[in-house]
């Protein structure tokens, strides 16, 4: 399905770039992708590696030659950008929005009630094929269109489909924002290493390798995270001593719970 899909990517910022990088790595044909980006320099690095067409506006694109339009623009500019893609929706293209906070209802208001619209929340590990995306669709999306979007998102990682759109706020808080939490954990672990006496460069190297290695181990393992944790925690050992702090009543769990709560609340505030 992806080998023949004709894709228009609107916007090539951080997330759009991550998705495109993942698609190309998954063997999506570069000559079947058109990027709409006023700032063409944002796609310059990718264009240097693959024969991707980059234009500043959708004027002149054949409506019949587009299967999916991916709206990877900031939510505050979507209403300004959306009208240009109404003809694509009318011609049968499915519109995939990754604009944070824009509900299906608000997207339908901008793109038309008859438009086939999918709302998705991917995350930046999509750039290396390890993305986590949650998606929900309007009733106007056909089975074939849903299959196409699923294939497009699955090419860059795992995909879950939600029947309850309100769950997107929690998804945003856990997986959309989640990579930032992991990166911050790497920062904190490196700083703790320095405090324990390691040179800064060595502490950063060890923190980075430890987190990426543990992530890869968890990705490959069938066991849940708690079982993997128990396997490396000998009773009375060094890891157990550290976990007494991390698993204390005021330790990591309540901090993460509060962080996710705040992120989900902010997502709800931004939704419209």
XYZ file of C-alpha atoms in Angstrom:
272
model
C 0.000 0.000 0.000
C 2.753 2.471 0.912
C 4.716 1.730 -2.225
C 1.933 3.246 -4.328
C 0.602 5.894 -1.919
C 0.788 9.489 -3.081
C 1.534 11.673 -0.073
C 1.430 15.424 0.454
C 3.194 16.530 3.647
C 2.188 20.019 4.720
C 4.910 21.397 6.976
C 8.381 20.070 7.618
C 9.140 21.164 11.153
C 10.418 18.817 13.845
C 7.523 16.342 13.703
C 6.992 16.514 9.966
C 10.711 15.960 9.468
C 10.666 13.023 11.899
C 7.774 11.359 10.072
C 9.328 11.893 6.659
C 12.675 10.509 7.814
C 10.885 7.441 9.145
C 8.892 6.958 5.937
C 11.978 7.130 3.763
C 13.761 4.622 6.007
C 10.707 2.365 5.660
C 11.105 2.448 1.865
C 8.313 4.889 1.080
C 9.076 6.033 -2.466
C 10.570 9.521 -2.240
C 9.273 10.492 -5.657
C 5.703 9.945 -4.417
C 6.068 12.503 -1.613
C 5.468 16.216 -2.077
C 6.321 18.619 0.738
C 4.439 21.891 1.066
C 6.714 24.177 3.060
C 7.090 27.965 2.670
C 10.528 27.710 4.292
C 12.101 25.264 1.848
C 15.354 25.240 3.828
C 13.633 23.062 6.461
C 13.587 20.157 4.018
C 16.923 20.876 2.378
C 18.782 18.072 4.177
C 16.230 15.457 3.193
C 15.994 16.692 -0.377
C 19.755 16.265 -0.646
C 19.333 12.575 0.195
C 16.213 11.718 -1.802
C 14.307 13.029 -4.861
C 11.528 14.738 -2.906
C 9.540 17.571 -4.445
C 9.304 20.655 -2.226
C 6.987 23.517 -3.115
C 5.811 26.536 -1.181
C 2.092 26.209 -2.017
C -0.217 23.430 -3.222
C -1.150 25.412 -6.328
C -0.750 23.286 -9.420
C -0.820 19.898 -7.703
C -3.145 17.413 -9.373
C -6.045 16.606 -7.055
C -6.334 13.141 -8.569
C -2.718 12.354 -7.711
C -3.016 12.682 -3.918
C -4.140 9.873 -1.603
C -3.328 11.439 1.758
C -2.585 14.970 2.957
C -0.609 15.060 6.209
C -1.139 18.331 8.064
C 2.005 18.763 10.158
C 1.566 22.443 10.945
C 1.259 24.323 14.213
C -2.340 24.249 15.509
C -2.580 28.035 15.591
C -2.007 28.314 11.831
C -4.143 25.354 10.762
C -7.268 27.446 10.150
C -5.251 29.667 7.831
C -3.682 26.719 6.006
C -6.652 24.325 5.828
C -8.799 25.979 3.111
C -6.181 25.242 0.458
C -6.714 21.507 1.026
C -10.515 21.419 0.839
C -10.338 20.491 -2.882
C -8.092 17.513 -2.045
C -10.631 16.281 0.495
C -13.437 16.714 -2.023
C -11.412 14.696 -4.549
C -11.143 11.751 -2.134
C -7.903 12.278 -0.218
C -7.851 11.463 3.484
C -6.564 14.296 5.674
C -4.262 13.262 8.514
C -3.730 15.960 11.141
C -0.973 15.869 13.732
C -1.740 19.398 14.964
C -1.729 19.115 18.746
C -4.948 20.084 20.476
C -7.119 20.198 17.365
C -10.142 17.967 17.869
C -11.925 16.107 15.099
C -14.832 18.538 15.444
C -12.608 21.587 15.036
C -10.774 19.954 12.134
C -14.113 19.232 10.449
C -15.015 22.876 10.971
C -11.866 23.911 9.122
C -11.863 21.192 6.468
C -15.563 20.513 5.943
C -17.965 18.040 7.540
C -17.737 15.716 4.546
C -13.933 15.480 4.692
C -12.319 12.185 5.702
C -10.189 13.233 8.697
C -7.834 11.345 10.987
C -6.396 12.989 14.086
C -3.133 11.513 15.309
C -0.591 12.125 18.038
C 2.816 10.700 17.052
C 6.106 11.300 18.831
C 9.600 12.117 17.618
C 11.057 8.558 17.851
C 9.138 8.094 14.587
C 12.324 9.394 12.951
C 14.084 6.139 13.884
C 11.128 3.805 13.384
C 10.261 3.636 17.091
C 7.352 6.031 17.177
C 4.195 5.600 19.249
C 1.087 7.045 17.638
C -2.528 7.141 18.753
C -5.154 7.945 16.134
C -8.886 8.486 15.864
C -11.050 9.110 12.816
C -14.280 10.712 11.715
C -17.098 8.475 10.492
C -16.386 9.722 6.964
C -13.058 7.824 6.827
C -13.424 4.671 4.743
C -11.869 1.328 5.625
C -9.394 1.766 2.763
C -8.408 5.252 3.949
C -7.987 4.042 7.519
C -5.810 1.211 6.216
C -3.651 3.685 4.305
C -3.182 5.938 7.350
C -2.457 2.915 9.530
C 0.216 1.752 7.086
C 1.734 5.237 6.971
C 1.921 5.521 10.754
C 2.960 1.890 11.266
C 5.923 2.522 8.982
C 7.417 4.681 11.749
C 6.454 2.652 14.834
C 3.495 1.348 16.803
C -0.071 2.571 16.250
C -3.173 2.378 18.419
C -6.645 3.458 17.304
C -8.907 5.135 19.831
C -12.696 4.970 19.860
C -12.744 7.646 22.580
C -11.110 10.816 21.283
C -10.853 12.293 24.793
C -8.050 9.813 25.529
C -5.810 11.809 23.187
C -5.014 14.207 26.039
C -3.581 11.394 28.165
C -1.804 9.984 25.111
C -0.205 13.379 24.528
C 0.933 13.504 28.145
C 2.421 9.986 28.156
C 3.854 9.320 24.694
C 3.670 12.642 22.864
C 5.619 14.480 25.556
C 7.230 11.315 26.937
C 10.502 11.466 24.977
C 11.292 14.767 26.721
C 10.906 13.043 30.085
C 13.381 10.352 29.039
C 15.865 12.921 27.745
C 15.587 14.781 31.035
C 16.171 11.518 32.903
C 19.414 11.173 30.935
C 20.398 14.699 31.985
C 19.643 13.971 35.638
C 21.451 10.619 35.597
C 24.537 12.263 34.108
C 24.456 15.028 36.725
C 24.129 12.405 39.460
C 27.160 10.635 38.000
C 29.148 13.868 38.173
C 28.051 14.334 41.782
C 29.318 10.804 42.473
C 32.747 11.723 41.090
C 32.635 10.913 37.348
C 34.058 13.346 34.795
C 31.149 15.135 33.009
C 31.870 13.672 29.564
C 32.054 10.136 30.940
C 28.889 10.631 32.997
C 27.003 11.826 29.902
C 28.287 8.903 27.835
C 27.305 6.353 30.474
C 23.856 7.871 31.060
C 23.099 7.971 27.340
C 24.267 4.396 26.711
C 22.463 3.075 29.773
C 19.111 4.610 28.848
C 19.249 3.691 25.171
C 20.460 0.188 26.012
C 17.737 -0.348 28.597
C 15.168 0.953 26.129
C 16.339 -1.474 23.462
C 16.275 -4.344 25.966
C 12.723 -3.470 26.980
C 11.701 -3.159 23.314
C 12.947 -6.662 22.552
C 11.802 -8.361 25.763
C 8.421 -10.014 26.137
C 8.394 -9.364 29.894
C 6.859 -6.173 31.358
C 9.028 -3.403 32.765
C 8.481 -4.395 36.406
C 9.798 -7.898 35.728
C 12.876 -6.531 33.949
C 13.479 -4.261 36.944
C 13.281 -7.159 39.378
C 15.770 -9.159 37.323
C 18.503 -6.562 37.828
C 17.692 -5.897 41.481
C 19.506 -8.233 43.847
C 18.156 -8.167 47.422
C 20.366 -5.937 49.533
C 22.462 -4.910 46.527
C 23.382 -1.564 44.998
C 20.353 -1.339 42.716
C 18.027 -2.109 45.623
C 19.655 0.694 47.608
C 19.006 3.162 44.774
C 15.416 2.028 44.329
C 14.619 2.777 47.969
C 14.944 6.446 46.968
C 13.268 6.198 43.556
C 10.348 4.127 44.860
C 9.810 6.095 48.066
C 6.426 7.672 48.760
C 7.783 10.995 47.479
C 9.950 9.399 44.787
C 9.711 9.086 41.019
C 6.167 7.699 40.681
C 4.297 10.647 42.231
C 6.497 13.080 40.285
C 5.712 11.393 36.981
C 2.033 11.128 37.857
C 1.923 14.857 38.509
C 3.918 15.609 35.343
C 1.505 13.581 33.199
C -1.486 15.153 34.939
C -0.202 18.640 34.141
C 0.556 17.748 30.530
C -2.886 16.197 30.025
C -4.555 19.228 31.605
C -2.633 21.556 29.308
C -3.608 19.417 26.312
C -7.264 19.777 27.283
C -6.819 23.561 27.643
C -5.374 23.759 24.141
C -8.035 21.544 22.546
C -10.622 23.241 20.421
